Coordinates of C-alpha atoms and ligand atoms in Angstrom, one line a residue:
M1 CA 11.4 19.9 -2.5
S2 CA 8.0 20.8 -3.7
H3 CA 5.0 18.8 -4.7
S4 CA 5.0 20.3 -8.2
D5 CA 8.4 18.9 -9.0
T6 CA 7.4 15.7 -10.7
S7 CA 10.9 15.0 -11.7
R8 CA 12.0 14.2 -8.2
K9 CA 13.9 10.9 -8.4
T10 CA 13.1 9.9 -4.9
F11 CA 9.7 8.6 -3.8
A12 CA 8.8 8.1 -0.2
I13 CA 5.6 6.1 0.5
T14 CA 4.0 5.0 3.7
T15 CA 1.6 2.4 5.0
P16 CA -0.2 3.3 8.3
L17 CA 1.7 2.4 11.4
Y18 CA -0.4 -0.5 12.6
Y19 CA -1.8 -0.8 16.1
V20 CA -0.3 -3.7 18.0
N21 CA -3.5 -4.5 19.9
D22 CA -3.6 -7.8 18.1
L23 CA -2.0 -9.9 15.5
P24 CA -2.2 -8.5 11.9
H25 CA -5.2 -9.5 9.9
I26 CA -5.9 -9.3 6.2
G27 CA -7.2 -5.8 6.4
S28 CA -3.8 -4.6 7.7
A29 CA -2.1 -6.6 5.0
Y30 CA -4.2 -5.0 2.3
T31 CA -2.7 -1.5 2.6
T32 CA 0.8 -3.0 2.8
M33 CA 0.4 -5.1 -0.3
A34 CA -0.8 -2.0 -2.3
A35 CA 2.1 0.0 -1.0
D36 CA 4.5 -2.7 -1.9
A37 CA 3.1 -2.8 -5.5
V38 CA 3.5 0.9 -5.9
T39 CA 7.0 0.7 -4.5
R40 CA 8.0 -2.0 -6.9
F41 CA 6.5 -0.2 -9.8
E42 CA 8.4 3.0 -9.0
R43 CA 11.6 1.0 -8.6
L44 CA 11.1 -0.6 -12.0
R45 CA 10.9 2.9 -13.4
G46 CA 14.3 3.7 -11.8
K47 CA 13.2 5.8 -8.9
S48 CA 14.9 5.6 -5.6
V49 CA 12.0 4.6 -3.3
L50 CA 11.6 4.4 0.5
L51 CA 8.8 2.2 1.7
I52 CA 7.9 3.0 5.3
T53 CA 5.8 0.7 7.4
G54 CA 5.7 0.1 11.2
T55 CA 3.7 -0.1 14.3
D56 CA 1.8 2.3 16.5
E57 CA 2.4 1.1 20.0
H58 CA 1.3 3.7 22.6
G59 CA -2.1 4.7 24.0
Q60 CA -5.0 3.2 25.9
K61 CA -5.9 0.6 23.4
I62 CA -2.5 -0.9 23.5
Q63 CA -2.2 -0.5 27.2
R64 CA -5.4 -2.5 27.7
A65 CA -4.4 -5.1 25.1
A66 CA -1.1 -5.7 27.0
E67 CA -3.0 -5.9 30.3
S68 CA -5.3 -8.6 29.0
S69 CA -2.5 -10.5 27.5
G70 CA -0.8 -10.4 30.9
L71 CA 2.4 -8.9 29.6
Q72 CA 4.3 -5.7 30.2
P73 CA 3.3 -3.2 27.5
Q74 CA 6.7 -3.2 25.9
E75 CA 6.9 -7.0 25.9
H76 CA 3.5 -7.1 24.3
C77 CA 4.5 -4.6 21.6
D78 CA 7.7 -6.4 20.8
K79 CA 5.8 -9.6 20.3
V80 CA 3.1 -8.2 18.1
A81 CA 5.5 -6.0 16.1
A82 CA 7.5 -9.1 15.3
A83 CA 4.4 -10.8 14.0
F84 CA 3.8 -7.9 11.6
D85 CA 7.3 -8.1 10.4
A86 CA 7.0 -11.9 9.9
L87 CA 3.9 -11.4 7.8
W88 CA 5.6 -8.8 5.6
Q89 CA 8.3 -11.3 4.9
K90 CA 5.8 -13.9 4.0
L91 CA 4.0 -11.6 1.7
N92 CA 7.2 -10.5 0.0
I93 CA 6.9 -6.9 1.1
Q94 CA 10.1 -5.0 0.3
Y95 CA 9.9 -2.3 3.0
D96 CA 12.9 -0.1 3.8
R97 CA 11.9 1.2 7.2
F98 CA 9.9 -0.3 10.0
S99 CA 9.0 2.5 12.3
R100 CA 8.1 1.7 15.9
T101 CA 6.7 4.4 18.0
T102 CA 8.2 3.1 21.2
S103 CA 11.8 3.6 19.8
P104 CA 14.1 6.1 21.5
H105 CA 14.7 7.8 18.2
H106 CA 11.1 8.4 17.9
H107 CA 10.9 9.9 21.4
A108 CA 13.6 12.5 20.4
I109 CA 11.7 13.4 17.2
V110 CA 8.4 13.8 19.1
K111 CA 10.0 16.0 21.7
E112 CA 11.5 18.3 19.1
F113 CA 8.4 18.5 17.1
F114 CA 6.3 19.1 20.1
G115 CA 8.6 21.9 21.1
R116 CA 8.1 23.7 17.8
V117 CA 4.3 23.5 18.1
W118 CA 4.5 24.7 21.7
D119 CA 6.7 27.6 20.7
K120 CA 4.2 28.5 18.1
K121 CA 1.7 28.9 20.9
D122 CA -0.6 26.3 19.3
I123 CA -0.9 24.2 22.5
Y124 CA -3.1 25.2 25.5
L125 CA -4.7 23.6 28.5
G126 CA -8.5 23.1 28.4
Q127 CA -11.3 20.8 29.6
Q128 CA -12.1 17.8 27.4
Q129 CA -15.6 16.4 27.6
G130 CA -17.0 13.8 25.3
W131 CA -17.5 10.3 24.1
Y132 CA -14.2 8.4 23.4
C133 CA -13.9 5.3 21.3
V134 CA -10.8 3.5 22.6
S135 CA -10.7 1.3 19.5
C136 CA -10.5 4.3 17.2
E137 CA -8.5 6.3 19.8
E138 CA -10.8 9.2 18.9
F139 CA -13.5 11.4 20.4
K140 CA -16.8 11.0 18.7
E141 CA -19.6 13.4 18.2
E142 CA -22.7 12.2 19.9
R143 CA -24.7 12.4 16.7
D144 CA -22.2 10.0 15.0
L145 CA -22.7 7.2 17.5
L146 CA -25.2 4.3 17.3
T147 CA -27.7 3.6 20.1
G148 CA -26.0 2.8 23.4
H149 CA -23.1 5.1 22.4
R150 CA -21.6 2.4 20.3
C151 CA -19.1 3.4 17.6
P152 CA -20.2 2.8 14.0
I153 CA -16.8 1.4 13.1
H154 CA -16.6 -0.9 16.1
P155 CA -20.3 -1.6 16.8
N156 CA -19.4 -4.1 19.5
K157 CA -17.7 -1.4 21.6
E158 CA -19.2 1.4 23.6
A159 CA -17.6 4.8 23.6
E160 CA -16.6 5.9 27.0
W161 CA -17.5 9.3 28.6
R162 CA -14.5 11.5 29.4
D163 CA -14.3 14.7 31.3
E164 CA -10.8 15.7 32.1
Q165 CA -8.1 18.4 31.7
N166 CA -6.2 17.9 28.5
Y167 CA -3.8 20.0 26.4
F168 CA -5.3 21.0 23.1
F169 CA -3.9 21.7 19.7
A170 CA -5.2 24.8 18.1
L171 CA -6.5 23.2 14.9
S172 CA -9.1 25.9 14.3
K173 CA -6.3 28.4 13.6
Y174 CA -5.5 26.4 10.5
Q175 CA -9.0 26.3 9.0
N176 CA -8.1 28.8 6.2
H177 CA -4.7 27.4 5.5
L178 CA -6.2 23.9 5.1
E179 CA -9.0 25.1 2.9
A180 CA -6.4 26.9 0.7
L181 CA -4.3 23.7 0.6
Y182 CA -7.3 21.6 -0.7
Q183 CA -8.1 24.3 -3.2
E184 CA -4.6 24.8 -4.6
R185 CA -3.8 21.1 -4.6
P186 CA -6.9 19.2 -5.6
E187 CA -4.8 16.0 -5.9
F188 CA -3.8 16.2 -2.2
I189 CA -6.7 13.9 -1.1
Q190 CA -7.7 11.0 -3.2
P191 CA -10.0 9.5 -4.4
E192 CA -12.4 12.3 -5.2
S193 CA -15.1 10.9 -2.9
R194 CA -12.8 11.0 0.1
R195 CA -11.7 14.5 -0.8
N196 CA -15.4 15.6 -0.8
E197 CA -15.8 14.0 2.7
V198 CA -12.9 16.0 4.0
L199 CA -14.1 19.2 2.4
S200 CA -17.5 18.9 3.9
F201 CA -16.1 18.0 7.3
V202 CA -13.8 21.0 7.2
R203 CA -16.5 23.3 6.0
Q204 CA -18.5 22.6 9.2
G205 CA -15.7 24.4 11.1
L206 CA -12.7 22.8 12.7
Q207 CA -12.5 22.4 16.4
D208 CA -9.3 22.1 18.4
F209 CA -8.5 18.6 19.5
S210 CA -6.9 17.3 22.7
I211 CA -3.4 16.0 22.4
S212 CA -2.6 14.8 25.9
R213 CA -4.1 12.3 28.3
V214 CA -4.1 12.1 32.1
N215 CA -5.5 8.6 32.5
V216 CA -3.0 6.8 30.2
D217 CA 0.5 5.9 31.3
W218 CA 1.6 4.2 28.2
G219 CA 2.9 7.0 26.1
F220 CA 5.6 9.7 26.0
P221 CA 5.3 12.2 28.9
M222 CA 4.4 15.6 27.6
P223 CA 7.6 17.7 27.7
A224 CA 5.8 20.8 29.1
D225 CA 3.8 18.9 31.7
P226 CA 4.9 15.3 32.4
K227 CA 1.8 14.4 34.3
H228 CA 0.2 14.1 30.9
T229 CA 1.2 11.7 28.2
I230 CA 1.0 12.7 24.6
Y231 CA -2.1 11.6 22.7
V232 CA -1.4 8.5 20.7
W233 CA -2.3 10.0 17.3
F234 CA -0.1 13.1 17.8
D235 CA 2.8 10.7 18.5
A236 CA 2.0 8.1 15.8
L237 CA 1.8 10.5 12.8
L238 CA 5.3 11.6 13.7
G239 CA 6.4 8.0 13.3
Y240 CA 6.5 8.7 9.5
V241 CA 9.1 11.4 10.2
T242 CA 11.2 9.2 12.5
A243 CA 11.2 6.5 9.8
L244 CA 13.1 8.8 7.4
L245 CA 16.2 8.9 9.7
D246 CA 19.1 6.9 8.5
P247 CA 19.5 4.2 11.2
D248 CA 22.8 5.6 12.5
S249 CA 22.1 9.3 12.3
E250 CA 21.3 11.7 15.2
P251 CA 17.6 11.8 15.8
T252 CA 16.9 15.4 14.9
L253 CA 14.1 16.8 12.7
E254 CA 16.7 18.3 10.4
N255 CA 18.4 14.9 9.8
A256 CA 15.0 13.2 9.3
L257 CA 13.7 15.7 6.8
K258 CA 16.9 16.1 4.7
K259 CA 16.5 13.6 2.0
W260 CA 13.0 12.2 1.7
W261 CA 10.7 15.0 2.8
P262 CA 8.0 15.8 1.9
I263 CA 6.6 12.3 1.7
N264 CA 5.1 11.6 -1.7
L265 CA 2.2 9.3 -0.7
H266 CA 0.4 8.2 2.4
L267 CA -1.7 5.1 1.8
I268 CA -4.4 4.7 4.4
G269 CA -7.8 3.2 5.0
K270 CA -10.8 5.5 4.9
D271 CA -11.3 5.3 8.7
I272 CA -8.2 7.3 9.4
L273 CA -8.6 10.0 6.7
R274 CA -9.3 12.9 9.0
F275 CA -6.1 12.3 10.9
H276 CA -4.0 12.3 7.7
A277 CA -5.8 14.9 5.6
V278 CA -6.8 17.4 8.3
Y279 CA -4.9 17.0 11.6
W280 CA -1.5 16.0 10.1
P281 CA -1.1 18.8 7.6
A282 CA -2.2 21.3 10.3
M283 CA 0.4 19.9 12.7
L284 CA 3.0 20.2 10.0
M285 CA 2.0 23.8 9.2
S286 CA 2.2 24.6 12.9
A287 CA 5.8 23.2 13.0
G288 CA 6.7 25.2 9.8
L289 CA 7.1 22.1 7.6
P290 CA 5.9 21.4 4.1
V291 CA 3.0 19.0 3.9
P292 CA 3.0 15.6 2.0
D293 CA 2.1 15.4 -1.7
R294 CA -0.8 13.0 -1.5
V295 CA -3.1 11.0 0.8
F296 CA -5.0 8.2 -0.6
G297 CA -7.8 6.6 1.4
H298 CA -8.8 3.1 0.3
G299 CA -11.9 1.2 1.2
F300 CA -12.5 -1.6 3.7
L301 CA -12.3 -5.3 3.3
T302 CA -15.6 -6.4 4.7
K303 CA -17.2 -9.6 5.9
D304 CA -21.0 -9.7 5.6
G305 CA -20.8 -6.0 4.9
Q306 CA -19.0 -5.1 8.1
K307 CA -15.4 -3.8 8.3
M308 CA -13.1 -6.7 9.1
G309 CA -11.2 -5.8 12.2
K310 CA -9.3 -6.8 15.2
S311 CA -11.7 -5.0 17.5
L312 CA -14.7 -6.7 15.9
G313 CA -13.0 -10.1 15.6
N314 CA -14.4 -11.0 12.2
T315 CA -11.0 -11.2 10.5
L316 CA -9.2 -13.6 8.1
D317 CA -5.8 -14.8 9.1
P318 CA -3.3 -13.7 6.4
V319 CA -0.6 -16.1 7.6
D320 CA -3.0 -19.0 7.1
L321 CA -4.0 -17.7 3.7
V322 CA -0.4 -17.3 2.5
N323 CA 0.5 -20.7 3.8
R324 CA -2.3 -22.3 1.9
Y325 CA -2.2 -20.3 -1.3
G326 CA 1.1 -18.5 -1.6
A327 CA 1.8 -14.8 -1.5
D328 CA 1.3 -14.0 -5.2
A329 CA -2.2 -15.4 -5.4
I330 CA -3.2 -13.4 -2.3
R331 CA -1.6 -10.2 -3.6
Y332 CA -3.2 -10.7 -7.0
Y333 CA -6.7 -11.3 -5.7
F334 CA -6.9 -8.3 -3.5
L335 CA -5.3 -5.9 -5.9
K336 CA -7.0 -7.1 -9.0
E337 CA -10.4 -8.0 -7.7
I338 CA -11.2 -4.9 -5.5
E339 CA -11.2 -1.5 -7.1
F340 CA -8.8 0.4 -4.9
G341 CA -10.7 3.1 -3.1
K342 CA -13.9 1.0 -2.8
D343 CA -15.0 -1.6 -0.3
G344 CA -14.7 -5.3 -1.2
D345 CA -15.7 -8.6 0.2
F346 CA -13.5 -11.6 0.3
S347 CA -15.0 -15.0 -0.6
E348 CA -12.7 -18.0 -0.7
S349 CA -14.5 -19.6 -3.6
R350 CA -14.4 -16.5 -5.7
F351 CA -10.7 -16.1 -4.8
I352 CA -10.0 -19.6 -6.1
D353 CA -12.0 -19.1 -9.3
I354 CA -10.2 -15.9 -10.1
V355 CA -6.6 -16.9 -9.6
N356 CA -7.2 -20.2 -11.4
A357 CA -8.8 -18.4 -14.4
D358 CA -6.2 -15.6 -14.6
L359 CA -2.9 -17.0 -13.3
A360 CA -3.2 -20.7 -13.9
N361 CA -5.2 -20.8 -17.2
D362 CA -4.8 -17.6 -19.1
L363 CA -1.3 -16.7 -18.1
G364 CA 0.4 -19.9 -16.9
N365 CA -1.0 -22.2 -19.6
L366 CA -0.3 -19.7 -22.3
L367 CA 3.4 -19.7 -21.4
N368 CA 3.6 -23.4 -20.9
R369 CA 2.0 -24.5 -24.1
T370 CA 3.9 -21.9 -26.1
L371 CA 7.3 -22.9 -24.6
K372 CA 6.5 -26.6 -25.4
M373 CA 5.9 -25.6 -29.0
V374 CA 9.1 -23.7 -29.1
Q375 CA 10.9 -26.7 -27.8
K376 CA 9.4 -28.8 -30.5
Y377 CA 9.5 -26.5 -33.4
C378 CA 12.4 -24.0 -32.7
D379 CA 15.1 -25.9 -30.7
A380 CA 14.1 -24.4 -27.3
R381 CA 15.4 -21.0 -28.4
V382 CA 13.5 -17.8 -29.0
P383 CA 12.6 -17.9 -32.7
N384 CA 15.1 -15.9 -34.8
V385 CA 12.7 -13.0 -35.2
R386 CA 13.0 -9.4 -33.9
G387 CA 10.1 -7.3 -32.7
E388 CA 10.5 -4.9 -35.5
D389 CA 10.1 -7.8 -38.0
I390 CA 6.5 -8.3 -36.8
P391 CA 4.1 -6.4 -39.0
A392 CA 2.6 -3.3 -37.5
D393 CA -1.0 -4.5 -37.9
N394 CA -0.3 -7.6 -35.8
L395 CA -2.9 -7.3 -33.0
L396 CA -0.6 -8.4 -30.2
K397 CA 2.0 -6.0 -31.3
E398 CA -0.5 -3.2 -31.5
I399 CA -1.8 -3.9 -27.9
G400 CA 1.7 -4.5 -26.7
L401 CA 3.1 -1.2 -28.0
G402 CA 0.5 0.9 -26.2
L403 CA 0.4 -1.2 -23.0
S404 CA 3.1 0.1 -20.7
D405 CA 1.9 3.7 -20.9
R406 CA -1.6 2.8 -20.0
V407 CA -0.4 0.5 -17.2
A408 CA 1.9 3.1 -15.9
Q409 CA -0.9 5.6 -15.7
A410 CA -3.0 3.0 -13.8
Y411 CA -0.3 2.3 -11.3
E412 CA 0.3 6.0 -10.8
A413 CA -3.4 6.5 -10.1
L414 CA -3.3 3.4 -7.8
A415 CA -5.8 1.7 -10.1
F416 CA -4.3 -1.7 -9.7
S417 CA -7.3 -3.6 -11.0
E418 CA -7.3 -1.5 -14.1
A419 CA -3.6 -2.2 -14.6
C420 CA -4.4 -5.9 -14.4
R421 CA -7.3 -5.6 -16.7
Y422 CA -5.1 -3.9 -19.4
I423 CA -2.4 -6.5 -19.1
F424 CA -4.8 -9.4 -19.3
T425 CA -6.3 -7.9 -22.5
L426 CA -2.9 -8.8 -24.0
V427 CA -2.8 -12.2 -22.3
R428 CA -6.2 -13.1 -23.6
A429 CA -5.6 -11.8 -27.0
S430 CA -2.4 -14.0 -27.1
N431 CA -4.4 -17.1 -26.3
K432 CA -6.9 -16.3 -29.0
F433 CA -4.1 -15.6 -31.4
I434 CA -2.3 -18.8 -30.9
D435 CA -5.5 -20.8 -31.3
E436 CA -6.3 -19.0 -34.6
Q437 CA -2.8 -19.1 -36.0
A438 CA -2.4 -22.8 -35.1
P439 CA 1.4 -22.9 -35.3
W440 CA 1.1 -26.7 -35.2
S441 CA -0.6 -26.7 -38.7
L442 CA 1.8 -24.1 -40.0
Y443 CA 4.6 -26.4 -38.9
K444 CA 3.0 -29.3 -40.7
Q445 CA 2.8 -27.2 -43.8
G446 CA 6.5 -26.5 -43.5
N447 CA 6.0 -22.8 -43.0
S448 CA 8.7 -22.4 -40.4
S449 CA 9.0 -18.7 -40.7
A450 CA 5.4 -18.2 -39.9
V451 CA 5.7 -20.5 -37.0
G452 CA 8.6 -18.4 -35.7
Q453 CA 6.7 -15.2 -36.1
V454 CA 3.6 -16.5 -34.3
L455 CA 5.6 -18.0 -31.4
Y456 CA 7.8 -14.9 -31.0
T457 CA 4.8 -12.7 -30.9
V458 CA 3.2 -14.7 -28.2
L459 CA 6.4 -15.2 -26.1
E460 CA 7.1 -11.5 -26.2
S461 CA 3.6 -10.7 -25.2
V462 CA 3.9 -13.0 -22.2
R463 CA 7.2 -11.4 -21.3
L464 CA 5.8 -7.9 -21.3
S465 CA 2.8 -9.0 -19.3
A466 CA 5.0 -10.6 -16.7
Y467 CA 7.2 -7.5 -16.5
L468 CA 4.2 -5.2 -16.0
L469 CA 2.6 -7.6 -13.5
S470 CA 5.8 -8.0 -11.5
P471 CA 4.9 -5.3 -8.9
I472 CA 1.9 -7.5 -8.0
I473 CA 3.0 -11.1 -8.6
P474 CA 6.8 -10.8 -8.3
S475 CA 7.5 -14.5 -7.9
I476 CA 5.4 -15.7 -10.8
S477 CA 6.9 -12.9 -13.0
T478 CA 10.4 -14.1 -12.0
D479 CA 9.5 -17.7 -13.0
I480 CA 8.2 -16.5 -16.3
Y481 CA 11.3 -14.4 -16.9
Q482 CA 13.6 -17.3 -16.1
Q483 CA 11.7 -19.7 -18.3
L484 CA 12.1 -17.1 -21.1
G485 CA 15.9 -17.3 -20.5
F486 CA 16.5 -14.2 -18.5
S487 CA 18.4 -14.3 -15.2
I488 CA 16.3 -11.6 -13.5
D489 CA 14.8 -11.9 -10.1
F490 CA 12.0 -9.4 -9.4
N491 CA 12.4 -10.0 -5.7
Q492 CA 15.8 -8.4 -5.7
T493 CA 15.7 -4.7 -4.9
T494 CA 18.8 -4.0 -6.9
L495 CA 17.1 -5.0 -10.1
I496 CA 17.9 -1.9 -12.0
N497 CA 21.2 -2.0 -13.9
D498 CA 22.3 -1.2 -17.4
S499 CA 20.8 -4.3 -19.0
V500 CA 17.4 -4.2 -17.2
T501 CA 16.0 -0.8 -17.8
Y502 CA 12.4 0.2 -17.8
A503 CA 12.9 1.7 -21.3
T504 CA 13.7 -1.7 -22.8
H505 CA 11.7 -4.0 -20.7
A506 CA 8.5 -2.0 -20.8
T507 CA 8.6 -1.9 -24.5
W508 CA 7.1 -4.6 -26.7
G509 CA 9.7 -6.3 -28.9
T510 CA 12.5 -6.7 -26.4
L511 CA 12.9 -10.5 -26.3
P512 CA 16.3 -11.2 -27.9
P513 CA 16.1 -13.5 -30.9
H514 CA 17.8 -16.8 -30.3
Q515 CA 17.9 -16.5 -26.5
S516 CA 18.0 -20.0 -24.9
L517 CA 14.9 -20.8 -23.0
G518 CA 14.5 -22.4 -19.6
N519 CA 12.5 -25.6 -19.0
P520 CA 8.8 -25.2 -19.2
K521 CA 7.0 -25.8 -15.9
P522 CA 3.7 -24.5 -14.7
V523 CA 4.2 -21.2 -13.0
F524 CA 1.0 -21.4 -11.0
A525 CA -0.6 -24.7 -9.9
R526 CA -4.4 -24.7 -10.0
L527 CA -6.0 -24.4 -6.6
E528 CA -8.7 -26.8 -5.5
Q529 CA -12.0 -25.6 -4.1
A530 CA -12.2 -26.7 -0.5
Ligands
MSP1 N1 -2.5 3.1 14.3 C1 -3.4 3.7 13.4 C2 -2.7 4.3 12.2 C3 -1.6 5.3 12.6 S1 -0.8 5.9 11.2 C4 0.2 7.1 11.8 C5 -4.4 2.6 12.9 N2 -4.0 1.4 12.9 S2 -4.9 0.1 12.5 O1 -4.1 -1.0 12.7 O2 -6.1 0.1 13.2 O3 -5.3 0.3 11.0 C6 -4.3 0.4 10.1 C7 -4.8 0.4 8.7 O4 -5.4 -0.8 8.4 C8 -5.8 1.5 8.5 O5 -5.5 2.2 7.3 C9 -7.1 0.8 8.3 O6 -8.0 1.4 7.4 C10 -6.6 -0.5 7.7 N3 -7.5 -1.6 7.9 C11 -7.9 -2.1 9.1 N4 -9.0 -2.9 8.9 C12 -9.2 -2.9 7.5 C13 -10.1 -3.6 6.7 N5 -11.0 -4.4 7.2 N6 -10.1 -3.3 5.4 C14 -9.1 -2.5 4.9 N7 -8.3 -1.9 5.6 C15 -8.4 -2.0 7.0 O7 -5.4 3.0 12.4

């Protein structure tokens, strides 16, 4: 059960549990698309993966949102949680658990965990004074606020002054433990720039933080003092634990932690790094539990340089985007075009240019024109050539043989755009190869064995590319595979069986000679600029 055991066959990964203050926007979808791509890649490699997502439903921010929508808080939460779920369906997200923090199971887990921390004497009553940003659900240092006490992440919102009795968690007790964790496990916080942020924050000296509220009803009552409700972040982080429970098992920590703990990867945005990389491991240490393997904080999707967000209202509607352009195009753009870890802007015209260039032209046309030649010159079957018959100095074979290792490393490092770049090196080389080899002239010259070799080489390169892209564009990859004569659906979770192993499909040279091919049709229709 330790982080150093890389041979673990299970892999548990989380998205944040999203606030239900408003409908999901493209920023919330961003983390989820990335998590889904990692999940699919690890599944291809034969791991047993648990993808956890869900919603964070307590606290003042949600209570106020419900008030302004004129609904009871639970009704409001149900409605918005359903909208998140519907979006995940549209975006082809293969999650396993949808953790909602208002569920009764979660209540039981929070109580038990709270009890452990209480027994450890890490909770005490104190006076909390300070500026609170309700949109962040976080107290802010005065020096971090903009003029008018506005929050830098939500510059249209003023932080509110609070002076009240709260229970505190003794974070400061864990200063040394946390510093030792960051030292011993440099990979715990990624990327490096985020790790440095956390190190310098912790170096300033950790202060205890309040974990109860007296002015908020919408939360779990604090077991030790029910006049207080539990602070939304203390409650929400535990939603990851609740998610690990099998649906029909008793909600105890022991049951929850049995199979999947410690979680391998928390994917989050950089705004919630402190909670995950500082507060969360300290809470776990207090409860006597091992900490997760890795926390990765990605950048923001911005509009005109500002974080897109529900609180700021400068968002893009993902449902509208998917309806207009399809899930694969959206997934591809965000994962390929923005370096994961950095901020990135969305521009619709750039989006259209990129998916047209990569998916419609380079990949789609390549397959389409090659299949048409195969129909004409080779009876609509894979040429009777085996991968090992292709000379070792064939450029596509050379690229193809080294590709899956490089791509696997990129996926492991969450470098999705790098993974795409590597794959498209093969795709572009294939386009160039077919132009240079001109199978149509070889055919006219009666050199059918050369025609077969050229077409095999290209089809096999398209196959490998589609396979390695399948975590990002699963539906297009499925179409490509089916046109190549496989009956494989990358949207099925039970993909792994004896005939579809990573070892064979991630290797160049796997396309079976003589396999009957499907009908060529464009796998991605060009998008028009509005
Ligand atoms: N409820 C907390 C998380 C609790 S996890 C136990 C929360 N929710 S959130 O809905 O506000 O944000 C969820 C995630 O979406 C965060 O990782 C945040 O960084 C991400 N994003 C929200 N807006 C975003 C962008 N504009 N761009 C990229 N990611 C963004 O925080």
